Coordinates of C-alpha atoms and ligand atoms in Angstrom, one line a residue:
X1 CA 97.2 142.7 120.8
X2 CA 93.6 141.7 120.8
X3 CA 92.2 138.5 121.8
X4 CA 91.0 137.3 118.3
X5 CA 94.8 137.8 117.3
X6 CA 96.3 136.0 119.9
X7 CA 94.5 132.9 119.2
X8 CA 95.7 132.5 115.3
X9 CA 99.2 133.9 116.7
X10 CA 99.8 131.0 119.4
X11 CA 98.0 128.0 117.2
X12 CA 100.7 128.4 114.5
X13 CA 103.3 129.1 116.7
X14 CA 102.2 125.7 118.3
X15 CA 102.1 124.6 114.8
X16 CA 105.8 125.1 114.0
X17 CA 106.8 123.8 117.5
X18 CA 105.6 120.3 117.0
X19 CA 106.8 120.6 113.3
X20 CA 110.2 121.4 114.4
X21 CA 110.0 118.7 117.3
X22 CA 109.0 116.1 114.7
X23 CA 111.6 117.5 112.5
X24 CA 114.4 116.9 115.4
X25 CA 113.2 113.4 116.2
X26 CA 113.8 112.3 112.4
X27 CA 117.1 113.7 112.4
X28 CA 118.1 111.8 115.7
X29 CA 116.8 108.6 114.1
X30 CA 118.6 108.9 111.2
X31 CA 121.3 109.2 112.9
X32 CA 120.6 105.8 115.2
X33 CA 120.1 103.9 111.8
X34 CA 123.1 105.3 110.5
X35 CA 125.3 104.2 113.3
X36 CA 124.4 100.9 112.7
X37 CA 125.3 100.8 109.3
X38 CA 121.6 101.7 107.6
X39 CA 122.9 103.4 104.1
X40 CA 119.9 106.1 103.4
X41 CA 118.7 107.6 99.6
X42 CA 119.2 111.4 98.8
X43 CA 116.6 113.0 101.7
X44 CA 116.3 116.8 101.6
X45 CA 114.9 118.6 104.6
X46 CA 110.7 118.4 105.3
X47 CA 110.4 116.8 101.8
X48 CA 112.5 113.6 102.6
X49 CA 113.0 111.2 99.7
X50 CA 109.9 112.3 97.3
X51 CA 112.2 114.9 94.8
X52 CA 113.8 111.3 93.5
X53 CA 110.4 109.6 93.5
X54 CA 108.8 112.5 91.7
X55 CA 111.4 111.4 89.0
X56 CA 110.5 107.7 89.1
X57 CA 106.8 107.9 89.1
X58 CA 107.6 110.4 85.9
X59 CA 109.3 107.4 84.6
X60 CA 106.4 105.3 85.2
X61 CA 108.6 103.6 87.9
X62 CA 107.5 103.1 91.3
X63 CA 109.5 104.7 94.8
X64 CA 110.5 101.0 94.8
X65 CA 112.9 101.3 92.2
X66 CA 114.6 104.1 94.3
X67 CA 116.4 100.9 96.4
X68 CA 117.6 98.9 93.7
X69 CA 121.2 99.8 93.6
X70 CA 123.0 99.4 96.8
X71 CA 122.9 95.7 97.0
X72 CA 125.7 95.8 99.7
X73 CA 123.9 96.6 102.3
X74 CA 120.8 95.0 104.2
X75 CA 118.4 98.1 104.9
X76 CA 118.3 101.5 102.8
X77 CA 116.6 104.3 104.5
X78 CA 114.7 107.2 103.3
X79 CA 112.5 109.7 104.9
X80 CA 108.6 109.6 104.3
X81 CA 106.5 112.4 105.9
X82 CA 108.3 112.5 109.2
X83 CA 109.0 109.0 109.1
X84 CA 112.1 106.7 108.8
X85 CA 111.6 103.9 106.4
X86 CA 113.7 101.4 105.7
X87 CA 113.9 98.9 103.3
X88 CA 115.3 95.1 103.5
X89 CA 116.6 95.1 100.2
X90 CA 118.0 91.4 100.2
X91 CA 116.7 87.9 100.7
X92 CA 118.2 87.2 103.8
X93 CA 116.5 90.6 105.3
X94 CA 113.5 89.8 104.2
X95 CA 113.2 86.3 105.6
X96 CA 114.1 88.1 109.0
X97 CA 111.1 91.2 108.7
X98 CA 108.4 88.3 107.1
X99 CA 109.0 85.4 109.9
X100 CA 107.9 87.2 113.5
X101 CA 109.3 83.2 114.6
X102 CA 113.0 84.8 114.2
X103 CA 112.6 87.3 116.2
X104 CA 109.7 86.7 118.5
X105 CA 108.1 90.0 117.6
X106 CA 105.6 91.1 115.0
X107 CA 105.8 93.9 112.6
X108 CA 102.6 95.1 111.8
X109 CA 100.3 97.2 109.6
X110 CA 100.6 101.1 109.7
X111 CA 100.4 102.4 105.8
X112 CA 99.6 105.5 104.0
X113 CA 97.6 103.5 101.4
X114 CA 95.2 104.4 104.4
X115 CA 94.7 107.8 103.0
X116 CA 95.1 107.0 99.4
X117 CA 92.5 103.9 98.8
X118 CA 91.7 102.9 102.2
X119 CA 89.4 105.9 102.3
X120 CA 86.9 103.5 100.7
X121 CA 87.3 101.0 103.2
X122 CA 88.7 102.1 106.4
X123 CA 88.2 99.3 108.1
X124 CA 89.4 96.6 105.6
X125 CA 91.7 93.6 107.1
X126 CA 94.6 95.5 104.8
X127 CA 94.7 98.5 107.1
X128 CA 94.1 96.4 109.8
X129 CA 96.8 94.9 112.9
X130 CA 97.2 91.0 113.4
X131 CA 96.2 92.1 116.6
X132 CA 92.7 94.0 115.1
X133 CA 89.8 91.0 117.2
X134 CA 88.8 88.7 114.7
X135 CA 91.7 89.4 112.3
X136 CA 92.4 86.2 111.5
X137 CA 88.5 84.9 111.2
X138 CA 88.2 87.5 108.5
X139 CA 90.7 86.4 106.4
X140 CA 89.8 82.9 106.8
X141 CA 86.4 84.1 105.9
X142 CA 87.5 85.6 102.8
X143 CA 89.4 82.8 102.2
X144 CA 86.9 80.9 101.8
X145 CA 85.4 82.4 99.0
X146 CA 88.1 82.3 96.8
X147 CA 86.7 79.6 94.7
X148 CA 89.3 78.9 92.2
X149 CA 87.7 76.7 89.9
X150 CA 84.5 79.5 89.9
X151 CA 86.6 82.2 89.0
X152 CA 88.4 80.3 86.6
X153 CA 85.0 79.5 85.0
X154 CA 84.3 83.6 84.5
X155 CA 87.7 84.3 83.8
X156 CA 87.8 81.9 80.7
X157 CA 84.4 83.5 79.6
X158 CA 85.4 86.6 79.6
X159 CA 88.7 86.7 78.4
X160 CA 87.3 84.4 75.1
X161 CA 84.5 87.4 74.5
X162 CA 86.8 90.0 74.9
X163 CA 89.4 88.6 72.6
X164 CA 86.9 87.8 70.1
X165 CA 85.8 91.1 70.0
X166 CA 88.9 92.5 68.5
X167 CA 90.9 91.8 65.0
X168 CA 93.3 93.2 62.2
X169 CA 93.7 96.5 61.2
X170 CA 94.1 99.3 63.5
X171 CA 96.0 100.0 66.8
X172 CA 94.5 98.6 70.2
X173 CA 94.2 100.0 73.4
X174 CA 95.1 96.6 75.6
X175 CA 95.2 98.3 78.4
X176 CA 91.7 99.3 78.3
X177 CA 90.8 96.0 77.4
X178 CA 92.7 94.0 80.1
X179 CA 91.1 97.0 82.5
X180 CA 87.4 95.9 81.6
X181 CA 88.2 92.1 82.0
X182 CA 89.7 92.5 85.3
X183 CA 86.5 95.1 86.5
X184 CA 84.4 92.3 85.1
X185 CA 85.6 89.2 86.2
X186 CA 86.4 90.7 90.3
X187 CA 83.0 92.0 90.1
X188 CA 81.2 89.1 88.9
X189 CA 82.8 87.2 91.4
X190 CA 82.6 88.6 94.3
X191 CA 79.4 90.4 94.3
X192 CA 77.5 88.4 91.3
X193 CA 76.3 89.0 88.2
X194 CA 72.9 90.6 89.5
X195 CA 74.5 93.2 91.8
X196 CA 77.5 94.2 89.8
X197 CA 74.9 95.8 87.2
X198 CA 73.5 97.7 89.5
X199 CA 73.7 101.2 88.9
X200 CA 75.4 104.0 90.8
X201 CA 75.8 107.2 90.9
X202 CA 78.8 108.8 89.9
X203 CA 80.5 112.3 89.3
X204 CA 83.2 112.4 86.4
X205 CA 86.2 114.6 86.2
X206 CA 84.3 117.3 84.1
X207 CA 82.0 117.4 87.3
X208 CA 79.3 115.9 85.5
X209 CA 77.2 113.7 87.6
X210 CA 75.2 110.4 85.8
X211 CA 73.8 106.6 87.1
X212 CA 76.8 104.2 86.1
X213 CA 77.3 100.3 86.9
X214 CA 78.8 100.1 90.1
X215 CA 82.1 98.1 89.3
X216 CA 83.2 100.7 86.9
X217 CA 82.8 103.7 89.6
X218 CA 84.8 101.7 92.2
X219 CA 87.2 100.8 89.8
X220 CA 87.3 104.8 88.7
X221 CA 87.6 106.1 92.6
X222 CA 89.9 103.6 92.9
X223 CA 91.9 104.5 90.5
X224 CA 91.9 107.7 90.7
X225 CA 92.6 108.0 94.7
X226 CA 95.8 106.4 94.1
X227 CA 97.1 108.6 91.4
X228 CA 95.6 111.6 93.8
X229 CA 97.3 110.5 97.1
X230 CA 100.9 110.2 94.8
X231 CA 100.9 113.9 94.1
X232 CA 103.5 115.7 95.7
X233 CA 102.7 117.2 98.9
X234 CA 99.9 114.6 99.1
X235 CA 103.0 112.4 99.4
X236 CA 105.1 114.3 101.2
X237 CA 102.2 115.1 104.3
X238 CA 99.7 111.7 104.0
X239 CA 96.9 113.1 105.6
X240 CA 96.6 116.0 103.3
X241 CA 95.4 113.3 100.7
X242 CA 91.7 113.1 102.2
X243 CA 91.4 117.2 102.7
X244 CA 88.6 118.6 101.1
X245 CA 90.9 121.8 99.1
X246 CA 91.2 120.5 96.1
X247 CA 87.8 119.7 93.0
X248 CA 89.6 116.6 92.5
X249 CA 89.7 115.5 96.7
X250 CA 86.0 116.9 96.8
X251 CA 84.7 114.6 93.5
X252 CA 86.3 111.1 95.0
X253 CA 85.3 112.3 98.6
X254 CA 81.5 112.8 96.3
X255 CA 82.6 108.8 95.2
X256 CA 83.1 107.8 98.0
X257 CA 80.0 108.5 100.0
X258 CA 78.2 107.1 96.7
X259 CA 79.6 103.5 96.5
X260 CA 79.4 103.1 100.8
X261 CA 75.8 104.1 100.8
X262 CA 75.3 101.7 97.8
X263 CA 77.0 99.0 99.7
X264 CA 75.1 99.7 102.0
X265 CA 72.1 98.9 100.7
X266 CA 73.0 96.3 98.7
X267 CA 74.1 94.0 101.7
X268 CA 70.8 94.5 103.1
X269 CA 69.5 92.2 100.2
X270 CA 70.4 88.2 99.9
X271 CA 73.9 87.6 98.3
X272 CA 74.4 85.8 95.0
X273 CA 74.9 81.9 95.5
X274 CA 78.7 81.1 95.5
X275 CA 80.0 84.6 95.6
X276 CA 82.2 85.6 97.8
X277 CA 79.6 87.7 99.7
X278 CA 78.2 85.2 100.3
X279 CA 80.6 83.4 102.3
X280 CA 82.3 86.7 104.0
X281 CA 78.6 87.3 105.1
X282 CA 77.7 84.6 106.2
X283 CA 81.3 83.5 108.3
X284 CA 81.1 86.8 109.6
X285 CA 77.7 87.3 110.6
X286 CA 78.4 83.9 112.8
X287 CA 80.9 86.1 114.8
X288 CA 79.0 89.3 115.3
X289 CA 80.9 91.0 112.8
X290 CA 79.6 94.4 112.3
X291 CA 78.2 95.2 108.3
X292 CA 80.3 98.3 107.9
X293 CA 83.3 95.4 108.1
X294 CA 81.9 93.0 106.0
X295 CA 81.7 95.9 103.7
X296 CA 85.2 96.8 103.6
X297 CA 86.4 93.8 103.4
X298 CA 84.1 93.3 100.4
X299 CA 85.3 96.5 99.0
X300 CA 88.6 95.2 99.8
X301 CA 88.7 92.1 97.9
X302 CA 86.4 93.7 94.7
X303 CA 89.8 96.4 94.0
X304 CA 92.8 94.2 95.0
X305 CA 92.4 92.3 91.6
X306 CA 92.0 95.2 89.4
X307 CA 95.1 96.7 88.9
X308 CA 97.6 94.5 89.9
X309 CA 96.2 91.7 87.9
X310 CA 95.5 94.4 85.2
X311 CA 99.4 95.4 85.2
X312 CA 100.7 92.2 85.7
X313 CA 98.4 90.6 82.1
X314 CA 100.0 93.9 80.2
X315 CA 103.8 93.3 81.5
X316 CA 103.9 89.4 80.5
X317 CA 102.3 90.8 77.3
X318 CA 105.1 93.0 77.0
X319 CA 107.7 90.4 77.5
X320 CA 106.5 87.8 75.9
X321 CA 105.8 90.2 72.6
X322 CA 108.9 91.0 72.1
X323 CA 111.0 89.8 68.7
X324 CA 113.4 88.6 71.3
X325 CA 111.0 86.4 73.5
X326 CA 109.8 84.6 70.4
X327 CA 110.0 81.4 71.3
X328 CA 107.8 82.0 74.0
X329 CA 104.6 83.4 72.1
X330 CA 105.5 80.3 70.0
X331 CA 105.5 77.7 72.0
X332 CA 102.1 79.3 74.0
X333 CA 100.0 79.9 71.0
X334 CA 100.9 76.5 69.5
X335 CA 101.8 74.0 72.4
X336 CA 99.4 70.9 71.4
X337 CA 98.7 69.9 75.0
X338 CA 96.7 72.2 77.4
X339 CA 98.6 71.3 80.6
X340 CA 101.8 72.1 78.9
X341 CA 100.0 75.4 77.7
X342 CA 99.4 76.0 80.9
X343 CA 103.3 75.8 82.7
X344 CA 104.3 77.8 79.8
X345 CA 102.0 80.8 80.4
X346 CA 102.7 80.2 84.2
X347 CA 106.3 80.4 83.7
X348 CA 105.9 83.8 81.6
X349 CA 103.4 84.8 84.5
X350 CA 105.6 84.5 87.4
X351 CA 108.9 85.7 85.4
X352 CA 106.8 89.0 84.6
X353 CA 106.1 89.0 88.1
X354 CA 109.5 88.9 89.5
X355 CA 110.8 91.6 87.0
X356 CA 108.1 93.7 86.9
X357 CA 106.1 93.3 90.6
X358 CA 103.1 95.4 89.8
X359 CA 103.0 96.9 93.7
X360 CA 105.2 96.7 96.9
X361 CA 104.5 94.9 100.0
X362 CA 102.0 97.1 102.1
X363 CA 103.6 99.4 104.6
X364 CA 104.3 97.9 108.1
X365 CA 105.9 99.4 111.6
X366 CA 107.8 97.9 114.6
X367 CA 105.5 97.5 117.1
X368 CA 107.9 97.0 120.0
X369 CA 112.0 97.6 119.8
X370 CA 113.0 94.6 118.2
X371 CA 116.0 93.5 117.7
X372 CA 117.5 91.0 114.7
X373 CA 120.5 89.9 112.9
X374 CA 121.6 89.6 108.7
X375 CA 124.5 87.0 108.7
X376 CA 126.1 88.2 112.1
X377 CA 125.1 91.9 111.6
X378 CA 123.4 93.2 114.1
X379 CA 120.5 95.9 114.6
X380 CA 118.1 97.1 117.1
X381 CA 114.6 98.6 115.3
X382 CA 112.6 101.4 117.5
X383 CA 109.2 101.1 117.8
X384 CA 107.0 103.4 115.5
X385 CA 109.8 102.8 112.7
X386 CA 108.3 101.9 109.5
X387 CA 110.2 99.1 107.5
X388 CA 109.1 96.2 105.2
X389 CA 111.4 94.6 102.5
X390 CA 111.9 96.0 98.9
X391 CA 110.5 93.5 96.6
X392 CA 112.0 94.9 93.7
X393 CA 115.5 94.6 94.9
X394 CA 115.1 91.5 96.1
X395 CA 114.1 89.7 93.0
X396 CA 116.5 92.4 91.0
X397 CA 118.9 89.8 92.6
X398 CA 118.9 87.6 89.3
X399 CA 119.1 90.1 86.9
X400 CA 117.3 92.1 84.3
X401 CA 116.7 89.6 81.6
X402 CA 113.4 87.6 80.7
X403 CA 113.9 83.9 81.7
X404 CA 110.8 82.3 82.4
X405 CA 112.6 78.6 82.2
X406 CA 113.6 79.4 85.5
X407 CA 109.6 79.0 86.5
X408 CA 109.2 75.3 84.4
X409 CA 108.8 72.6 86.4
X410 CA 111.9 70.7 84.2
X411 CA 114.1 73.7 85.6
X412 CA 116.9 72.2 87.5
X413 CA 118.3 75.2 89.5
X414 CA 116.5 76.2 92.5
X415 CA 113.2 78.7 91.7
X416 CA 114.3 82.3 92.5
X417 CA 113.5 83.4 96.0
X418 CA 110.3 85.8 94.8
X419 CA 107.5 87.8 96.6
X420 CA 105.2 89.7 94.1
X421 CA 102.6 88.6 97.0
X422 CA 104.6 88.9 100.3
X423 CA 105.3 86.6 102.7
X424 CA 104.3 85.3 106.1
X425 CA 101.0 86.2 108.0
X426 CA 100.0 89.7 106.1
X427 CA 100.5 88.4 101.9
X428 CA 98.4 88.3 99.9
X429 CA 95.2 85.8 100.2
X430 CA 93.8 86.5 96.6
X431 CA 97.7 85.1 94.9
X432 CA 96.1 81.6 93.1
X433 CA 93.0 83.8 91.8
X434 CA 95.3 86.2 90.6
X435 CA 97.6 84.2 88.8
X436 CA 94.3 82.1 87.6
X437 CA 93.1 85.5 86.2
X438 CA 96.1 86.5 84.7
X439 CA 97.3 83.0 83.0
X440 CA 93.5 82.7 81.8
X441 CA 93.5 86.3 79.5
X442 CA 97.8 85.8 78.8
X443 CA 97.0 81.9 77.6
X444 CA 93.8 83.0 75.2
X445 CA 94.8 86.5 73.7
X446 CA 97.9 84.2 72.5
X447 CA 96.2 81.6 71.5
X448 CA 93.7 83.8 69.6
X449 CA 96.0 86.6 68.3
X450 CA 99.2 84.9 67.6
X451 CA 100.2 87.6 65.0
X452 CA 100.0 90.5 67.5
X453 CA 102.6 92.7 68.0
X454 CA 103.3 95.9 70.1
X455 CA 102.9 99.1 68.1
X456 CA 104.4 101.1 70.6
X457 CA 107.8 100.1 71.0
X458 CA 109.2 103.1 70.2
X459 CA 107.2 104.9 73.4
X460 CA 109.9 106.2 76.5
X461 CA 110.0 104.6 80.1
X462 CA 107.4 101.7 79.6
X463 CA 106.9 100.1 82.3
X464 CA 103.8 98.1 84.1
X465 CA 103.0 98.8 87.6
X466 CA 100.2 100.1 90.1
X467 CA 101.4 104.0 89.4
X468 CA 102.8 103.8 85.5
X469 CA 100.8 105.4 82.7
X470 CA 102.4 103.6 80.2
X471 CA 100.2 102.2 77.6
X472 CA 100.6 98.6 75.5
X473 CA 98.9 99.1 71.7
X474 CA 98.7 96.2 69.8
X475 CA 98.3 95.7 66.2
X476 CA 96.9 91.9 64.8
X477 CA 98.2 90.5 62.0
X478 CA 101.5 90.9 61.4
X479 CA 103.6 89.1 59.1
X480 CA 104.2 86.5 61.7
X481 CA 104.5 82.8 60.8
X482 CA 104.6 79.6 63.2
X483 CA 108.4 78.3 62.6
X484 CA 108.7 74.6 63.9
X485 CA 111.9 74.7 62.8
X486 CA 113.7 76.9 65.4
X487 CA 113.7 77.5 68.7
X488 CA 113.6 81.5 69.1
X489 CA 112.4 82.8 65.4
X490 CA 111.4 86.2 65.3
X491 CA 108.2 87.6 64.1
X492 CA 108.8 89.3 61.0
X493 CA 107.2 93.0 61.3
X494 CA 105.2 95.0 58.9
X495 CA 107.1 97.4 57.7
Ligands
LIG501 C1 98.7 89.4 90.4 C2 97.8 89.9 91.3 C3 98.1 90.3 92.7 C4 99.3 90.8 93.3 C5 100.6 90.9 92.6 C6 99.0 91.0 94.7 C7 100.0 91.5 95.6 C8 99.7 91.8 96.9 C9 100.7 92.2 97.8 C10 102.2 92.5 97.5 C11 100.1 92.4 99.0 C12 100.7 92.9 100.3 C13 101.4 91.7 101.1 C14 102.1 92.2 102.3 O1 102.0 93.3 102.7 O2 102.9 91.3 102.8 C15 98.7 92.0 98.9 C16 97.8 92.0 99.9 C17 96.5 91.7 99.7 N1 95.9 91.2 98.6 FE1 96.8 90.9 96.8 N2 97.7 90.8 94.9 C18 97.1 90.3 93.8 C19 95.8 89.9 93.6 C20 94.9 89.9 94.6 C21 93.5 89.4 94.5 C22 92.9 88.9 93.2 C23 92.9 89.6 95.7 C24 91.5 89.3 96.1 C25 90.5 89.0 95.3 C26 93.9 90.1 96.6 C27 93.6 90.4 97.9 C28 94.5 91.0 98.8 C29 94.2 91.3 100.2 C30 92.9 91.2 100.9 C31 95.4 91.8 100.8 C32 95.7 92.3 102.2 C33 96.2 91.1 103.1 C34 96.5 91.5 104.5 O3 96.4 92.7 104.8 O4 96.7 90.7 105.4 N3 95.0 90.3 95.9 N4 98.5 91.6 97.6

């Protein structure tokens, strides 16, 4: 053999060395877990547990639903890339993974969003360890520009103009709606209303490049990097989600150079007064903080209200649509005293929440072995293992049906034990702005469109989340009429 043919030869036989190594190791795992009572989903060999999520995400369901059925048991495992994953899939589990006080360890960031999303912002706090220097500053910093009261003030403004803008007659595409209010009121507020309408530019799917306002290309790469980083094999091997192969990893690759060099230019400007630029900048100028940080944590907080406030606004909808949940829209759209208004639409909020959490908690690893206990059962987890608790199993806990009275503050059981937001040190710092964006559009499109009603009941596998496609069209103006007489009328449909 020649030289040149040698060299191809002995890399892929290296290649399928370390694949069958890695390949070995995750069997051996496996294998540890299961001795200590870990129950694991349907895994086939190199592919792991994706055939079965491939058939979710078809369904418009998230892997997350994958873990809802074995409640007897305190971790499911499943097999991602090379990885063992497990899952707390019950409260008392995931009280153990979100308190590091229990077991004197941390379990910290290591997540595929990475390649998916996190190609915009590599170094945002969300891909980030506790341990990262400054960790906790930044998120203190950001923190700090979560002005509730100012993004309540753009929320309200926005939601009334966008709700105004439609009326009777034919279907609506909510979903595009409650898209452009979320895209408008994140943007607004973090980078102001000078700099979002700055111009970008931005290549479309046909290839087709042209200057478009920045907010609606990030929310488009956004978008569309998550969908692209769910395929299959992108799935199945992470990293193969940011190679340049494929048109579609080239254009958002295209994207993403765009928007960073934009940033980057932009921060070189003053920020907006009150924004949350502002305050990022200036908290983390005053520790050294390098820009290309401030600028992923920027980009960090302008997309982590998009589309889970987006899906969580079109799942209450859903609900609280519904002939059956009637005496919800009711009492909304008709409550004569705002603050009541208010723990209604809350109570709708957070019950959507719980049944249909629009994404799971970010991916985390063990650190160092740690060991831990569910009700006097023990396990010991090995470093590099990935785990984080199932939030969809833990709220499937109290059942299937919409009950938002469980949410009033009259409500005399105890409030469900929920996460939509996780818990502990890593959840989620934007949770009152999201809930003030999503009550703000729920509370006006019902108080503005009380007739409405779904037109696409009939539609297969709708569901609201981060990966679904469903859609919500809405028709105003059905035959509905304000009953005062009973508690759970129906609307009365057009025929
Ligand atoms: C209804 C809306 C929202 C939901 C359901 C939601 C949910 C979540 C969840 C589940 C996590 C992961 C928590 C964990 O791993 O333990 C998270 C993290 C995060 N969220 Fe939200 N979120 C929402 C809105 C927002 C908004 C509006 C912002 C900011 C403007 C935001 C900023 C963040 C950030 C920066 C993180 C990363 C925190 C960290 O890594 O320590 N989120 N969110």
């Amino acid at each position: 053999m020649r030289p040149v043919v040698y060299v191809p030869v002995a890399a892929a036989g290296a290649a399928t060395l370390a694949l069958a190594a890695k390949a070995a190791r995750t069997v051996r795992e496996r294998r540890y877990y299961e001795k200590q009572g870990v129950v694991f989903s349907r895994t086939y060999p190199l592919i792991g547990s994706e055939t079965d999520v491939s058939s979710l995400i078809n369904r418009n369901k998230t892997r997350d639903y994958l873990y809802l059925d074995r409640p007897a048991t305190d971790f499911i495992g499943s097999i991602r890339g090379f990885d063992i994953q497990l899952y707390g899939v019950n409260r008392k589990t995931a009280e153990v993974l979100v308190n590091p006080a229990i077991t004197g360890k941390n379990i910290d960031r290591d997540t595929p969003a990475l390649y998916s999303f996190g190609q915009l912002s590599p170094s945002a706090m969300t891909f980030q360890k506790i341990t990262t220097e400054h960790f906790g500053d930044r998120k203190r910093n950001l923190g700090k520009g979560f002005d509730q009261e100012r993004i309540g003030g753009i929320a309200a403004k926005r939601s009334a103009e966008l709700c105004a803008s439609f009326g009777g007659g034919a279907p609506i595409d909510l979903k595009r709606i409650v898209g452009d209010y979320t895209q408008d009121v994140m943007g607004e507020f973090v980078w102001g209303r000078d700099a979002m309408r700055l111009t970008v530019a931005y290549k479309d799917k046909a290839g087709r490049v042209s200057r478009v306002p920045f907010m609606f290309a990030l929310n488009e790469t956004f978008t569309h990097l998550r969908f692209y980083s769910n395929r299959f094999w992108n799935r199945v091997h992470f990293p193969a989600a940011t190679w340049p192969v494929t048109r579609e990893a080239r254009r958002l690759q295209h994207n993403i150079r765009q928007l960073q060099n934009h940033l980057a230019e932009v921060l070189r400007g003053t920020p907006g007064p009150g924004t949350v630029w502002e305050q990022v900048a200036l908290g983390n100028e005053k520790l050294g903080i390098a820009t290309e940080i401030i600028r992923d944590d920027l980009l960090t907080a302008s997309i982590a209200g998009l589309d889970t406030v987006q899906n969580t606004i079109l799942a209450t909808l859903w609900y609280v649509l519904q002939p059956d949940n009637a005496k919800w829209r009711q009492a909304i759209a008709y409550a004569d005293d705002e603050s009541r208004r208010n723990e209604l639409v809350e109570a709708c909020v957070s019950e959507s929440l719980r049944l249909s959490p629009p994404g799971s908690v970010i991916n985390n690893k063990v650190i160092e072995d740690l060991a831990m206990e569910v009700e006097g059962r023990k396990y010991v987890l090995r470093k590099g293992t990935r785990v984080m608790p199932n939030i969809h199993a833990v709220h499937a806990e109290y059942g299937d049906a919409f009950e938002p009275e469980r949410f009033l503050p009259e409500s005399k059981g105890a409030e469900p034990y929920v996460m939509p937001f996780g818990k502990g040190r890593r959840s989620c710092p934007g949770r009152n702005l999201g809930m003030v964006m999503a009550k703000t559009f729920v509370g006006r499109f019902l108080t503005t469109h009380p007739d409405a009603w779904i037109a696409n009941t009939a539609d297969r596998d709708v569901h609201f989340n981060n990966l679904s496609q469903s859609q919500l069209m809405i028709v105003i103006g059905g035959r509905w009429e304000r009953d005062d007489t009973a508690a759970g009328v129906c609307p009365v449909m057009p025929a």
